[in-house]
Short mmCIF file of the C-alpha atoms (twelve columns), coordinates in Angstrom:
data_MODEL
# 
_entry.id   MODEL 
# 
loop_
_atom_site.group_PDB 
_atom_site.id 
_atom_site.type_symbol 
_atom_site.label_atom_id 
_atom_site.label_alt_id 
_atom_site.label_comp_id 
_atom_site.label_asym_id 
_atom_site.label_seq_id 
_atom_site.Cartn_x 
_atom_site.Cartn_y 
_atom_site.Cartn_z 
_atom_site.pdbx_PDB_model_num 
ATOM 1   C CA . UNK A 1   -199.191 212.445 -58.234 1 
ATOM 2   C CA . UNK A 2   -197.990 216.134 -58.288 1 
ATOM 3   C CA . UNK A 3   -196.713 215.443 -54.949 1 
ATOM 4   C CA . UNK A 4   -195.076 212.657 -55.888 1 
ATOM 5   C CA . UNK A 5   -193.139 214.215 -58.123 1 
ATOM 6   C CA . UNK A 6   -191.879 217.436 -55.961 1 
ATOM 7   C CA . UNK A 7   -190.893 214.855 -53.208 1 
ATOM 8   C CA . UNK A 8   -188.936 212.659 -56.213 1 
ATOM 9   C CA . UNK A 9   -187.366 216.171 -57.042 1 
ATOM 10  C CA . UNK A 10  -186.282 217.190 -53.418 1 
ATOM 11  C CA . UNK A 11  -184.722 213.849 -53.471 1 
ATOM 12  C CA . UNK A 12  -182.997 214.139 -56.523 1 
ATOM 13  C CA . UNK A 13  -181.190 217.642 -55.295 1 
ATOM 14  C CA . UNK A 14  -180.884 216.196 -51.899 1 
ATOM 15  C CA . UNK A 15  -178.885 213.680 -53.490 1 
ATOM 16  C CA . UNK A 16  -177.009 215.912 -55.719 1 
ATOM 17  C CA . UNK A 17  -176.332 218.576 -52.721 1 
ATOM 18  C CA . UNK A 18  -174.988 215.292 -50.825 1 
ATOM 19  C CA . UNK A 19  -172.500 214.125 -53.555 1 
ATOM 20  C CA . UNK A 20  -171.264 217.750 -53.802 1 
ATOM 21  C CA . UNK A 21  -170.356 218.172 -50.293 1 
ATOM 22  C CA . UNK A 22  -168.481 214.828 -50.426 1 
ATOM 23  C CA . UNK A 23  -166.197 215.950 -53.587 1 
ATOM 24  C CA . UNK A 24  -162.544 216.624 -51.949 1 
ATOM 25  C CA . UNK A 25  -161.339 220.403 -52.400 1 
ATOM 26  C CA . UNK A 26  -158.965 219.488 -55.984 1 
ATOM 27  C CA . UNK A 27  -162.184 218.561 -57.707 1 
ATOM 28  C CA . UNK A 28  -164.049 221.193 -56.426 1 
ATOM 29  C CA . UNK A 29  -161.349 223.639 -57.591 1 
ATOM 30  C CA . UNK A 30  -161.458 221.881 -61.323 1 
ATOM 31  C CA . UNK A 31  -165.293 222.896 -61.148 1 
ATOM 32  C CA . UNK A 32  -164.980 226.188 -60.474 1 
ATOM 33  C CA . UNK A 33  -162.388 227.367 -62.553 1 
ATOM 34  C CA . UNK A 34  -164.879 225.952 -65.291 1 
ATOM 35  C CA . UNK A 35  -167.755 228.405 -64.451 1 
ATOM 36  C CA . UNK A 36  -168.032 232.112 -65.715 1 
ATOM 37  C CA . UNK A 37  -165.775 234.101 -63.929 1 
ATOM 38  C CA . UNK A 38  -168.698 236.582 -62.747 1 
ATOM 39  C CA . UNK A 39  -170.277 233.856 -60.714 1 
ATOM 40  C CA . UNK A 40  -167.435 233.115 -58.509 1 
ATOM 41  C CA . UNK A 41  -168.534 235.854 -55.575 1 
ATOM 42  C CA . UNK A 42  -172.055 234.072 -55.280 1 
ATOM 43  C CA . UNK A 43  -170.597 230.692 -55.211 1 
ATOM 44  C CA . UNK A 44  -168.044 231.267 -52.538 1 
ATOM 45  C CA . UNK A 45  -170.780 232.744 -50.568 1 
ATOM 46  C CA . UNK A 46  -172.215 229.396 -50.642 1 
ATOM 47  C CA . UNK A 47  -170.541 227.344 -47.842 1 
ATOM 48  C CA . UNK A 48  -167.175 228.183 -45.731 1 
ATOM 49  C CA . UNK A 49  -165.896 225.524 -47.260 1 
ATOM 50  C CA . UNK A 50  -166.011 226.879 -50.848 1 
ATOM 51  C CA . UNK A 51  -165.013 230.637 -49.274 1 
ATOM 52  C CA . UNK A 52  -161.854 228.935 -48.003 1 
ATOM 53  C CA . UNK A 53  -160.862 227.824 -51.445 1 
ATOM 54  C CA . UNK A 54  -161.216 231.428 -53.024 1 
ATOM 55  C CA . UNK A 55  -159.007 232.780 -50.378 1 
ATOM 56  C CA . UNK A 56  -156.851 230.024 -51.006 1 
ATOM 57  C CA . UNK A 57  -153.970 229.877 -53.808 1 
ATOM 58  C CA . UNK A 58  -154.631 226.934 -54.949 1 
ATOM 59  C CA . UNK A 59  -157.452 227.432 -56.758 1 
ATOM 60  C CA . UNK A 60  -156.561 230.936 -58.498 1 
ATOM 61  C CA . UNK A 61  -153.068 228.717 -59.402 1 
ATOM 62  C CA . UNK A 62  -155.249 226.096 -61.227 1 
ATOM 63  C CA . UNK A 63  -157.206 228.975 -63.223 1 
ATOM 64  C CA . UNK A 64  -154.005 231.273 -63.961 1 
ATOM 65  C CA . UNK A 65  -152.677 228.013 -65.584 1 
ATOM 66  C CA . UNK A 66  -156.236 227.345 -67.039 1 
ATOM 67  C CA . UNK A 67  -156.528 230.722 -68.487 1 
ATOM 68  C CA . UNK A 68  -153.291 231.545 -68.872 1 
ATOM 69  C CA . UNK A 69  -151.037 229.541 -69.094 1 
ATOM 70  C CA . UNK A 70  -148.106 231.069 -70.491 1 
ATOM 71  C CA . UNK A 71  -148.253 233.298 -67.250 1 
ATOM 72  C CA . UNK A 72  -147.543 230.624 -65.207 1 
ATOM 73  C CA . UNK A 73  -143.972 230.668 -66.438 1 
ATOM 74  C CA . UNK A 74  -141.353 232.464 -64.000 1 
ATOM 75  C CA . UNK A 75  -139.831 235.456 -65.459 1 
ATOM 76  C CA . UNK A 76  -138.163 238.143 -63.770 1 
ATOM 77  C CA . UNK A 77  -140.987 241.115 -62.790 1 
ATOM 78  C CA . UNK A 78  -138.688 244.036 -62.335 1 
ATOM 79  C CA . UNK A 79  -139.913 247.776 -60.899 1 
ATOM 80  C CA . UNK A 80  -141.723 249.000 -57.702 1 
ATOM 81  C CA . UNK A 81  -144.810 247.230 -58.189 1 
ATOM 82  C CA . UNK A 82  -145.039 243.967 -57.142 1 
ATOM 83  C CA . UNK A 83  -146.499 241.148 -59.086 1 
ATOM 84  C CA . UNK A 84  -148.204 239.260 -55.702 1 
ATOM 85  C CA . UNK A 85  -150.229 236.170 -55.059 1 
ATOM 86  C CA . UNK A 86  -151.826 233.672 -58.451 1 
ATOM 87  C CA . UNK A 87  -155.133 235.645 -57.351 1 
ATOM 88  C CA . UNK A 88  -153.518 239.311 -57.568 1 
ATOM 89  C CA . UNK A 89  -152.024 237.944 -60.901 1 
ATOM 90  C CA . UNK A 90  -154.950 236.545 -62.115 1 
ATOM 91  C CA . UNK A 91  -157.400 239.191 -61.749 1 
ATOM 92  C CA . UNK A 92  -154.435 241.649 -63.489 1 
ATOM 93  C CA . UNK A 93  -154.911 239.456 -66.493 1 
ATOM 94  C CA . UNK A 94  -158.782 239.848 -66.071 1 
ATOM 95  C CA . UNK A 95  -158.739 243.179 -65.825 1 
ATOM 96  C CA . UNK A 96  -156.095 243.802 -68.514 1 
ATOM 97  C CA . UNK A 97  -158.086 241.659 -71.380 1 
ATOM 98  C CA . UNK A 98  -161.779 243.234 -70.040 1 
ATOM 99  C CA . UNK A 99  -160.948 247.063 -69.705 1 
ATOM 100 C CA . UNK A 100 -157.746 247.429 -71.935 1 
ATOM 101 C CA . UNK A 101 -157.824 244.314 -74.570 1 
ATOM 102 C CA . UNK A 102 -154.436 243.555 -73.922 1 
ATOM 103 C CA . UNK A 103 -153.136 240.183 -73.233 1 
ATOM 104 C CA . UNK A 104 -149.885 238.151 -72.600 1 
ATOM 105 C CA . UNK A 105 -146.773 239.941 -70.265 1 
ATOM 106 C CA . UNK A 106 -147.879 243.781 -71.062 1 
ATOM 107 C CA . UNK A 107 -151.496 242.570 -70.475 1 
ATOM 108 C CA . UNK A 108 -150.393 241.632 -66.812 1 
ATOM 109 C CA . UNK A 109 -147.830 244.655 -66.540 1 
ATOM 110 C CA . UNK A 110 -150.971 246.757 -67.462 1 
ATOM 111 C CA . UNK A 111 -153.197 244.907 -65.135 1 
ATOM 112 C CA . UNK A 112 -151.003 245.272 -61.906 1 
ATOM 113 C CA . UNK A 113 -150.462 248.793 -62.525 1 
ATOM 114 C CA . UNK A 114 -154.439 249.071 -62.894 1 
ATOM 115 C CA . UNK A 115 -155.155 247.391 -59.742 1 
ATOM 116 C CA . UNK A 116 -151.880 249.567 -57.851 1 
ATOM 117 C CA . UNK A 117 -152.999 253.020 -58.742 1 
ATOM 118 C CA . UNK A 118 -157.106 252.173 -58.025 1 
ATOM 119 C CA . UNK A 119 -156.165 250.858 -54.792 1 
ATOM 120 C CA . UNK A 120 -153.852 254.069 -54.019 1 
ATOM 121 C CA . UNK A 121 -156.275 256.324 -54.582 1 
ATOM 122 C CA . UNK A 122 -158.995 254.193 -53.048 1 
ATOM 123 C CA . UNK A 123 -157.754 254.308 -49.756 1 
ATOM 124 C CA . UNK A 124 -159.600 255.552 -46.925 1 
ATOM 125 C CA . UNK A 125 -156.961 258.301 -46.141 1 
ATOM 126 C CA . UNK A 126 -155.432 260.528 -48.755 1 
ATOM 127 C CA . UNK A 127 -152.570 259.309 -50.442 1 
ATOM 128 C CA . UNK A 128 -148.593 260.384 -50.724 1 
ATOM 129 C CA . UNK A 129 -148.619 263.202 -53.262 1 
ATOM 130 C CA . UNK A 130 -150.263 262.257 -56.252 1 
ATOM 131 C CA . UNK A 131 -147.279 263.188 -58.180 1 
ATOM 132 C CA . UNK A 132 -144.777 260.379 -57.112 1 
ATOM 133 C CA . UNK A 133 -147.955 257.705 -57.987 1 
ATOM 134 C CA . UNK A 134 -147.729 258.464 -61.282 1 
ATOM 135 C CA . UNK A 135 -144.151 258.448 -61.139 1 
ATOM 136 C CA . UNK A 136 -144.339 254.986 -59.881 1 
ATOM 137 C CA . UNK A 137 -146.264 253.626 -63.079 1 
ATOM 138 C CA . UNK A 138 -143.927 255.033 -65.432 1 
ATOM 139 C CA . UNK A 139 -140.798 253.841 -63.515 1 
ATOM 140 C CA . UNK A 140 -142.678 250.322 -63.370 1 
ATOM 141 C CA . UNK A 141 -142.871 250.484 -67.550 1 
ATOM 142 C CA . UNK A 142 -139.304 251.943 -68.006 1 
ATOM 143 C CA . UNK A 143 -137.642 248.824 -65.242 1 
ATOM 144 C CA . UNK A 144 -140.000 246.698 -67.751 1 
ATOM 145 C CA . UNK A 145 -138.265 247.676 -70.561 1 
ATOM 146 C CA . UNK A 146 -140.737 250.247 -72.395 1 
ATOM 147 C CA . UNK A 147 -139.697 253.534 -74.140 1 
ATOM 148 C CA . UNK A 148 -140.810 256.826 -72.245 1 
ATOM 149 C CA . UNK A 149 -143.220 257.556 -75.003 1 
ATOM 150 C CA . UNK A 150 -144.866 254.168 -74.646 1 
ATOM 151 C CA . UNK A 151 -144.436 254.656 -70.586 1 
ATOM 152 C CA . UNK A 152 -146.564 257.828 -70.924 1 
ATOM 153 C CA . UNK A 153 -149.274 256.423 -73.131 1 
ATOM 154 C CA . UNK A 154 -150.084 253.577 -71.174 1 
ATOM 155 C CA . UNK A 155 -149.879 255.585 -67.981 1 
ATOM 156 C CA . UNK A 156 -152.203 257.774 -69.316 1 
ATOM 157 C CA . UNK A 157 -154.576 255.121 -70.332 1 
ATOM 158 C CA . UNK A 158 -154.439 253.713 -67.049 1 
ATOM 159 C CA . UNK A 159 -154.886 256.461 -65.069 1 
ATOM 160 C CA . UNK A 160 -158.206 257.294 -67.608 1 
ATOM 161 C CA . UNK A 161 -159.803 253.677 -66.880 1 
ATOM 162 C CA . UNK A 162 -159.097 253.949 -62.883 1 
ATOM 163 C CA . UNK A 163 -160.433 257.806 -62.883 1 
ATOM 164 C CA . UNK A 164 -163.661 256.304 -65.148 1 
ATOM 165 C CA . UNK A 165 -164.760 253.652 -62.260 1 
ATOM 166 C CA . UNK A 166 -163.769 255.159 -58.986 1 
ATOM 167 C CA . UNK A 167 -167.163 255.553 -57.013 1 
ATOM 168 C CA . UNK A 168 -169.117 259.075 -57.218 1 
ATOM 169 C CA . UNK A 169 -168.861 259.810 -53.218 1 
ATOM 170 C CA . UNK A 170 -167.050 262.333 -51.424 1 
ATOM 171 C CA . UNK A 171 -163.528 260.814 -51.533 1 
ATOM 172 C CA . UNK A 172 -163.620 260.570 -55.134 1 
ATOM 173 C CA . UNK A 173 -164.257 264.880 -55.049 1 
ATOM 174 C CA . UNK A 174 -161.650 265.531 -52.624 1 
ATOM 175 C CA . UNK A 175 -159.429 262.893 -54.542 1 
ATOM 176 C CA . UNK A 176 -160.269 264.551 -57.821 1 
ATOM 177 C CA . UNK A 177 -160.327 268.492 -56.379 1 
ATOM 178 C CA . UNK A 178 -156.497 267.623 -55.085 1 
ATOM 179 C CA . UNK A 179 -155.272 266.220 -58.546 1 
ATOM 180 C CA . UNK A 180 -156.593 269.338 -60.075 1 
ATOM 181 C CA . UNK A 181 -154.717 271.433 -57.339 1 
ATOM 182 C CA . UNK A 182 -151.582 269.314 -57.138 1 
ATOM 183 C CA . UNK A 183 -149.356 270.939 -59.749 1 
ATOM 184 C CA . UNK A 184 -146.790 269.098 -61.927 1 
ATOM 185 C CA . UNK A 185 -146.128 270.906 -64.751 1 
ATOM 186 C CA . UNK A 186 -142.453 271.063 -63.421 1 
ATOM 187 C CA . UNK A 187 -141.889 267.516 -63.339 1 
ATOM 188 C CA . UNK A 188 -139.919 266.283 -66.744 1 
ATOM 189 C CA . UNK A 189 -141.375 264.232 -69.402 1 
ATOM 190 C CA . UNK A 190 -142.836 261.454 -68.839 1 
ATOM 191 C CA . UNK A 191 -143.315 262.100 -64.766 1 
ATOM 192 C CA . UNK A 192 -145.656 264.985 -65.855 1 
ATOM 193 C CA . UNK A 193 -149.389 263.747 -66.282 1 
ATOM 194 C CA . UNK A 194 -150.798 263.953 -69.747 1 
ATOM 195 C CA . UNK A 195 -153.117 266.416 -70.925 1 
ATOM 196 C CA . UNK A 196 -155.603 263.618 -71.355 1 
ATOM 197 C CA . UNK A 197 -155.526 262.401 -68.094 1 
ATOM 198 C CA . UNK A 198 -155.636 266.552 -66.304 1 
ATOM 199 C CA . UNK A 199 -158.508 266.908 -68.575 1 
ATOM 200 C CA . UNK A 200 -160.359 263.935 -67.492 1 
ATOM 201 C CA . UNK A 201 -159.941 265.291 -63.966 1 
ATOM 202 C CA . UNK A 202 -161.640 268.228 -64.693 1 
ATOM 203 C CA . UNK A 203 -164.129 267.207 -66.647 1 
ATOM 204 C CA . UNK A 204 -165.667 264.490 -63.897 1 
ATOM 205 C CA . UNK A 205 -165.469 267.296 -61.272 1 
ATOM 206 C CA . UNK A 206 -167.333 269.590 -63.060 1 
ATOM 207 C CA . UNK A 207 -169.769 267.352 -64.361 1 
ATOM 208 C CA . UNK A 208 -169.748 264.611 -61.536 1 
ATOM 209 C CA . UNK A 209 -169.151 267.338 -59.320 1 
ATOM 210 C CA . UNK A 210 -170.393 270.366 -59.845 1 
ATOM 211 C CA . UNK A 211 -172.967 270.798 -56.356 1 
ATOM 212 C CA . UNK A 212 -170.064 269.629 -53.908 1 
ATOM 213 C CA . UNK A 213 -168.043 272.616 -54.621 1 
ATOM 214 C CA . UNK A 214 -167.980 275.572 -52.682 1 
ATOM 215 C CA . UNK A 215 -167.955 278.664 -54.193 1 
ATOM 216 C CA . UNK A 216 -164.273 279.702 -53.630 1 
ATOM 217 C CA . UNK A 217 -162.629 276.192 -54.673 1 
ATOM 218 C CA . UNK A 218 -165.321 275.866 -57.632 1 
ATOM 219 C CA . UNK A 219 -163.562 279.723 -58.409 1 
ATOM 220 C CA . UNK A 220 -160.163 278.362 -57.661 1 
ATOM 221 C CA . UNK A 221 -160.335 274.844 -59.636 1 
ATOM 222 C CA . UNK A 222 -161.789 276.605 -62.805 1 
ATOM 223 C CA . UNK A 223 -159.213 279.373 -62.848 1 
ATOM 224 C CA . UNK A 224 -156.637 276.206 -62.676 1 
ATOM 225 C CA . UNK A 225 -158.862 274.919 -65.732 1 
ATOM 226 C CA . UNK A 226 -158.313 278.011 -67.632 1 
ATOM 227 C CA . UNK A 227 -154.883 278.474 -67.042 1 
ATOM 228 C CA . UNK A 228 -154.437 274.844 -68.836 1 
ATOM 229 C CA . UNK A 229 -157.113 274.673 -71.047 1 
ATOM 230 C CA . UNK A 230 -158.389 277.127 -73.752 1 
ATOM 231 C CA . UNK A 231 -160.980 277.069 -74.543 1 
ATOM 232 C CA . UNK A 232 -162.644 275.164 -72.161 1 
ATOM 233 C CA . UNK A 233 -166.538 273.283 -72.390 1 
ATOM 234 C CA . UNK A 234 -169.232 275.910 -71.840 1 
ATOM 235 C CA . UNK A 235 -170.823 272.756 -69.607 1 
ATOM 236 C CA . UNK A 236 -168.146 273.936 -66.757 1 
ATOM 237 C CA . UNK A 237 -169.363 277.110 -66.892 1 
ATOM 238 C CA . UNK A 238 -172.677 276.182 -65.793 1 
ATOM 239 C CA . UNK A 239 -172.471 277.143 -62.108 1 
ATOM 240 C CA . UNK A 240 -171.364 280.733 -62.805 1 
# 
């Protein structure tokens, strides 16, 4: 009887497996953009056919307008950062309403400049001085139509959230070392990074940090720490 049952239940998925495979790629696409969002990297893992569809644009189309659909509208995207593909755009939004809580057009102005400045400083070489990055995002928020003091904040946010989840490997502490070495307190306001975001710097390399240094950059990098910051955490002082 019990195997009776299992083979009834091999049928049944069998039969289910079958009918799924037969579905043409629009319904497929009307599936997926139904299921969680965290899901989507095991199921186009599934079959080629399914991986061709999330490299596709039709299917992150169908969920912009699903999820957004006000974004779907065209509206002029001014600044050096472009806006991209319905994937690039979608996962702004994502990434705008997950890490910042934003939504609507500054939700995807926040978003691309998220995903432009993590994938700058993610590359496998060093990037063009650090300086004219930042630069970049506030341009990209002044061509958009915000104030210099609102270009600043959300810089500074930004750059905060990207510096929180870059990976603790030995990019991230020559990335880091050089952003505490790279100086741009001459630069005018807003082009000058934040105290905020200088501290945050400083803080992950000396507590992320702290055993990759050798002894004359640890020397160097805290002096630089000192000359900005008084007083500083006692917990940077730990090495000495």
């Amino acid at each position: 009887m019990t195997d009776h049952n299992s083979r009834d239940d091999d049928d049944t998925i069998t039969s289910v497996d079958n009918t799924v495979e037969k579905l043409p790629d629009h319904l497929l696409i009307e599936i997926f953009i139904r299921v969680p969002v965290s899901y989507w990297t095991q199921i186009s893992c599934v079959k080629k056919q399914w991986a061709n569809l999330f490299r596709g644009e039709c299917l992150w189309q169908a969920a912009l307008i699903k999820t957004h659909p006000l974004a779907g509208q065209a509206k002029r995207w001014p600044g050096p950062i472009p806006r991209g593909s319905s994937r690039r755009r979608f996962t702004a939004l994502y990434v705008s309403k997950h890490i910042f809580a934003l939504d609507g057009e500054i939700g995807q102005l926040v978003g691309h400049t998220y995903l432009f400045l993590k994938e700058q400083l993610e590359l496998s070489t060093m990037p063009t001085p650090l300086g004219i990055l930042h630069g970049t995002i506030i341009d990209q928020f002044i061509a958009c139509g915000k104030s210099s003091d609102i270009a600043q904040e959300l810089a500074s946010q930004i750059w905060v959230a990207v510096l929180d989840r870059l990976e603790k490997n030995e990019h991230t502490f020559c990335l880091l070392k050089s952003l505490a070495q790279e100086g741009d307190d001459f630069l005018p306001y807003p082009y000058s990074r934040s105290t905020k975001v200088q501290w945050r710097v400083y803080d992950k390399l000396f507590t992320d940090f702290r055993d990759c240094f050798s002894r004359a950059d640890y020397c160097d990098v805290l002096a630089r720490a000192k000359n900005k910051f008084l007083p500083i955490p006692l917990a940077w002082l730990e090495r000495q």
